[in-house]
Amino acid sequence: MKQYHLFIAFFRVGMLGYGGGPASIPLVHKEVVEKYKWLNNDEFSDVLAIGNALPGPIATKIAGYIGYRVGGYLGMVNAILASIVPTILLMIIILGSLASYKDQPWVQGMTMAVVPVVGVMMALLTWQFFNNSRKSLGWLSSVVLMIASFVMIGILSIHPGFIIVALLLFALTRTSKSKKAGEQS
């Protein structure tokens, strides 16, 4: 039953994740955290942070990791196939069909109408992540980190992976220093 649920969860993400990997993250969150409760919010945030720091498509990496965690190697293969095969088939079928009608207003309107929905889904997930950060780090640290991240990613065009790795290293060294200070006192 676990393999079936893994397949269905990532199949839905693959079928409804319109707009690329980052746009499907809220759908993965909905399935993995809210529906099946395989991870909690903090664990999902960690998976997302590490997944963003590594090369390759984010949705596939998350599917592979969660599939492995829930169902071992078979779960990993199951989740990856469930997330990519429907998309590949849909691209072949739909894009092949839409290409002949791409200049029709209904086709252009259909693709543009999905964009605001994806924007709202990503905004809601962003708010949940910020709220989790606020609870653990406090308002000031969360706002400072959010603004600094926006400047580095949005204005200076630094790859998010470098920022995530730098923050992870900072957190690791900070924890080590805190433990040493605690042991000396």
CSV table of C-alpha atoms in Angstrom, one decimal:
chain,number,residue,atom,x,y,z
A,1,MET,CA,0.0,0.0,0.0
A,2,LYS,CA,2.9,2.3,0.7
A,3,GLN,CA,4.3,1.9,-2.8
A,4,TYR,CA,0.8,2.6,-4.2
A,5,HIS,CA,0.5,5.8,-2.1
A,6,LEU,CA,4.0,6.9,-3.2
A,7,PHE,CA,3.1,6.4,-6.8
A,8,ILE,CA,-0.3,8.2,-6.5
A,9,ALA,CA,1.3,11.2,-4.6
A,10,PHE,CA,4.1,11.8,-7.1
A,11,PHE,CA,1.8,10.9,-10.1
A,12,ARG,CA,-0.5,13.8,-9.0
A,13,VAL,CA,2.5,16.1,-8.7
A,14,GLY,CA,3.7,15.1,-12.1
A,15,MET,CA,0.3,15.6,-13.7
A,16,LEU,CA,-0.6,18.9,-12.0
A,17,GLY,CA,2.8,20.5,-11.5
A,18,TYR,CA,2.5,23.1,-14.2
A,19,GLY,CA,5.3,25.5,-14.6
A,20,GLY,CA,8.4,23.4,-13.8
A,21,GLY,CA,10.1,22.0,-10.8
A,22,PRO,CA,9.9,24.9,-8.4
A,23,ALA,CA,6.2,25.4,-9.2
A,24,SER,CA,5.5,21.8,-8.3
A,25,ILE,CA,7.1,22.2,-4.8
A,26,PRO,CA,3.8,23.3,-3.2
A,27,LEU,CA,2.1,20.2,-4.6
A,28,VAL,CA,4.8,18.0,-3.3
A,29,HIS,CA,4.4,19.7,0.1
A,30,LYS,CA,0.6,19.1,0.0
A,31,GLU,CA,1.1,15.4,-0.7
A,32,VAL,CA,4.1,14.6,1.5
A,33,VAL,CA,3.5,16.9,4.5
A,34,GLU,CA,-0.3,17.5,4.6
A,35,LYS,CA,-1.9,14.4,3.1
A,36,TYR,CA,0.4,11.4,3.8
A,37,LYS,CA,2.5,13.0,6.6
A,38,TRP,CA,5.7,11.3,5.6
A,39,LEU,CA,7.6,14.5,6.6
A,40,ASN,CA,6.8,17.4,8.9
A,41,ASN,CA,7.3,21.0,7.8
A,42,ASP,CA,10.9,21.3,9.2
A,43,GLU,CA,12.0,18.1,7.5
A,44,PHE,CA,10.4,19.2,4.2
A,45,SER,CA,12.2,22.6,4.5
A,46,ASP,CA,15.5,20.7,5.1
A,47,VAL,CA,14.9,18.5,2.0
A,48,LEU,CA,14.1,21.5,-0.1
A,49,ALA,CA,17.2,23.4,1.1
A,50,ILE,CA,19.5,20.5,0.4
A,51,GLY,CA,17.8,19.8,-2.9
A,52,ASN,CA,18.2,23.4,-4.0
A,53,ALA,CA,21.9,23.3,-3.1
A,54,LEU,CA,22.5,20.2,-5.3
A,55,PRO,CA,22.7,20.2,-9.1
A,56,GLY,CA,19.7,18.8,-11.1
A,57,PRO,CA,15.9,19.2,-11.3
A,58,ILE,CA,14.5,19.8,-7.8
A,59,ALA,CA,11.2,17.9,-8.2
A,60,THR,CA,13.0,14.7,-9.2
A,61,LYS,CA,15.6,15.0,-6.4
A,62,ILE,CA,12.8,15.5,-3.9
A,63,ALA,CA,10.8,12.6,-5.3
A,64,GLY,CA,13.8,10.3,-5.2
A,65,TYR,CA,14.7,11.2,-1.6
A,66,ILE,CA,11.2,11.0,-0.2
A,67,GLY,CA,10.6,7.8,-2.2
A,68,TYR,CA,13.7,6.2,-0.7
A,69,ARG,CA,12.8,7.4,2.8
A,70,VAL,CA,9.3,6.0,2.6
A,71,GLY,CA,9.9,2.9,0.6
A,72,GLY,CA,13.6,2.2,0.2
A,73,TYR,CA,15.2,1.7,-3.2
A,74,LEU,CA,11.9,0.5,-4.8
A,75,GLY,CA,10.2,3.6,-3.4
A,76,MET,CA,12.8,5.8,-4.9
A,77,VAL,CA,12.4,4.4,-8.3
A,78,ASN,CA,8.6,4.4,-8.0
A,79,ALA,CA,8.4,8.0,-6.9
A,80,ILE,CA,10.8,9.2,-9.6
A,81,LEU,CA,9.0,7.3,-12.4
A,82,ALA,CA,5.6,8.5,-11.1
A,83,SER,CA,6.8,12.1,-11.2
A,84,ILE,CA,8.5,12.1,-14.6
A,85,VAL,CA,6.7,9.6,-16.8
A,86,PRO,CA,3.3,11.4,-16.8
A,87,THR,CA,5.1,14.7,-17.6
A,88,ILE,CA,7.0,13.2,-20.5
A,89,LEU,CA,3.8,11.6,-21.9
A,90,LEU,CA,1.8,14.8,-21.5
A,91,MET,CA,4.5,16.8,-23.2
A,92,ILE,CA,4.5,14.5,-26.2
A,93,ILE,CA,0.6,14.4,-26.4
A,94,ILE,CA,-0.3,17.9,-25.4
A,95,LEU,CA,2.5,19.9,-26.9
A,96,GLY,CA,2.2,17.9,-30.0
A,97,SER,CA,-1.5,18.8,-30.2
A,98,LEU,CA,-1.1,22.4,-29.0
A,99,ALA,CA,1.7,23.2,-31.4
A,100,SER,CA,-0.8,23.0,-34.3
A,101,TYR,CA,-3.1,25.5,-32.4
A,102,LYS,CA,-0.5,27.7,-30.6
A,103,ASP,CA,-1.7,30.9,-32.3
A,104,GLN,CA,-5.3,30.4,-31.3
A,105,PRO,CA,-6.4,32.8,-28.5
A,106,TRP,CA,-7.9,30.0,-26.4
A,107,VAL,CA,-4.6,28.2,-26.3
A,108,GLN,CA,-2.7,31.3,-25.3
A,109,GLY,CA,-5.4,32.2,-22.7
A,110,MET,CA,-5.3,28.7,-21.2
A,111,THR,CA,-1.6,28.8,-20.6
A,112,MET,CA,-1.6,32.3,-19.2
A,113,ALA,CA,-4.5,31.5,-16.8
A,114,VAL,CA,-2.5,28.9,-15.0
A,115,VAL,CA,0.3,31.3,-14.1
A,116,PRO,CA,-1.6,33.2,-11.3
A,117,VAL,CA,-2.7,29.9,-9.7
A,118,VAL,CA,1.0,28.8,-9.6
A,119,GLY,CA,1.9,32.2,-8.1
A,120,VAL,CA,-0.6,31.8,-5.3
A,121,MET,CA,0.6,28.3,-4.5
A,122,MET,CA,4.2,29.4,-4.3
A,123,ALA,CA,3.3,32.5,-2.2
A,124,LEU,CA,1.4,30.3,0.3
A,125,LEU,CA,4.3,27.9,0.6
A,126,THR,CA,6.7,30.9,1.0
A,127,TRP,CA,4.5,32.2,3.8
A,128,GLN,CA,4.6,28.8,5.5
A,129,PHE,CA,8.4,28.6,5.3
A,130,PHE,CA,8.7,32.2,6.6
A,131,ASN,CA,6.4,31.4,9.5
A,132,ASN,CA,8.4,28.3,10.4
A,133,SER,CA,11.6,30.4,10.3
A,134,ARG,CA,10.0,33.1,12.5
A,135,LYS,CA,9.0,30.5,15.1
A,136,SER,CA,12.6,29.1,15.3
A,137,LEU,CA,14.8,32.2,14.6
A,138,GLY,CA,12.5,35.0,15.6
A,139,TRP,CA,11.2,38.0,13.6
A,140,LEU,CA,14.4,40.0,13.3
A,141,SER,CA,16.6,37.2,12.1
A,142,SER,CA,14.0,35.9,9.7
A,143,VAL,CA,13.4,39.3,8.1
A,144,VAL,CA,17.1,40.0,7.9
A,145,LEU,CA,17.8,36.6,6.3
A,146,MET,CA,14.9,37.1,3.9
A,147,ILE,CA,16.0,40.5,2.8
A,148,ALA,CA,19.7,39.4,2.5
A,149,SER,CA,18.6,36.4,0.4
A,150,PHE,CA,16.4,38.5,-1.8
A,151,VAL,CA,19.3,40.9,-2.5
A,152,MET,CA,21.8,38.1,-3.2
A,153,ILE,CA,19.4,36.0,-5.4
A,154,GLY,CA,17.2,38.6,-6.9
A,155,ILE,CA,19.5,41.6,-7.4
A,156,LEU,CA,23.0,40.2,-7.4
A,157,SER,CA,22.0,37.0,-9.3
A,158,ILE,CA,23.9,34.7,-7.0
A,159,HIS,CA,22.8,31.1,-7.4
A,160,PRO,CA,20.6,30.0,-4.5
A,161,GLY,CA,22.7,26.8,-4.1
A,162,PHE,CA,25.7,28.9,-3.0
A,163,ILE,CA,23.6,30.8,-0.5
A,164,ILE,CA,22.1,27.6,1.0
A,165,VAL,CA,25.5,25.9,1.3
A,166,ALA,CA,26.9,29.0,2.9
A,167,LEU,CA,24.1,29.1,5.4
A,168,LEU,CA,24.4,25.4,6.2
A,169,LEU,CA,28.1,25.8,6.8
A,170,PHE,CA,27.4,28.8,9.0
A,171,ALA,CA,24.9,26.9,11.0
A,172,LEU,CA,27.2,23.9,11.4
A,173,THR,CA,30.1,26.1,12.6
A,174,ARG,CA,27.8,28.1,14.9
A,175,THR,CA,26.5,24.9,16.5
A,176,SER,CA,30.1,23.6,17.0
A,177,LYS,CA,31.1,26.9,18.6
A,178,SER,CA,28.0,26.9,20.8
A,179,LYS,CA,28.7,23.3,22.0
A,180,LYS,CA,32.4,24.1,22.8
A,181,ALA,CA,31.3,27.2,24.7
A,182,GLY,CA,28.7,25.2,26.6
A,183,GLU,CA,31.3,22.5,27.5
A,184,GLN,CA,33.8,25.1,28.8
A,185,SER,CA,31.4,26.8,31.2
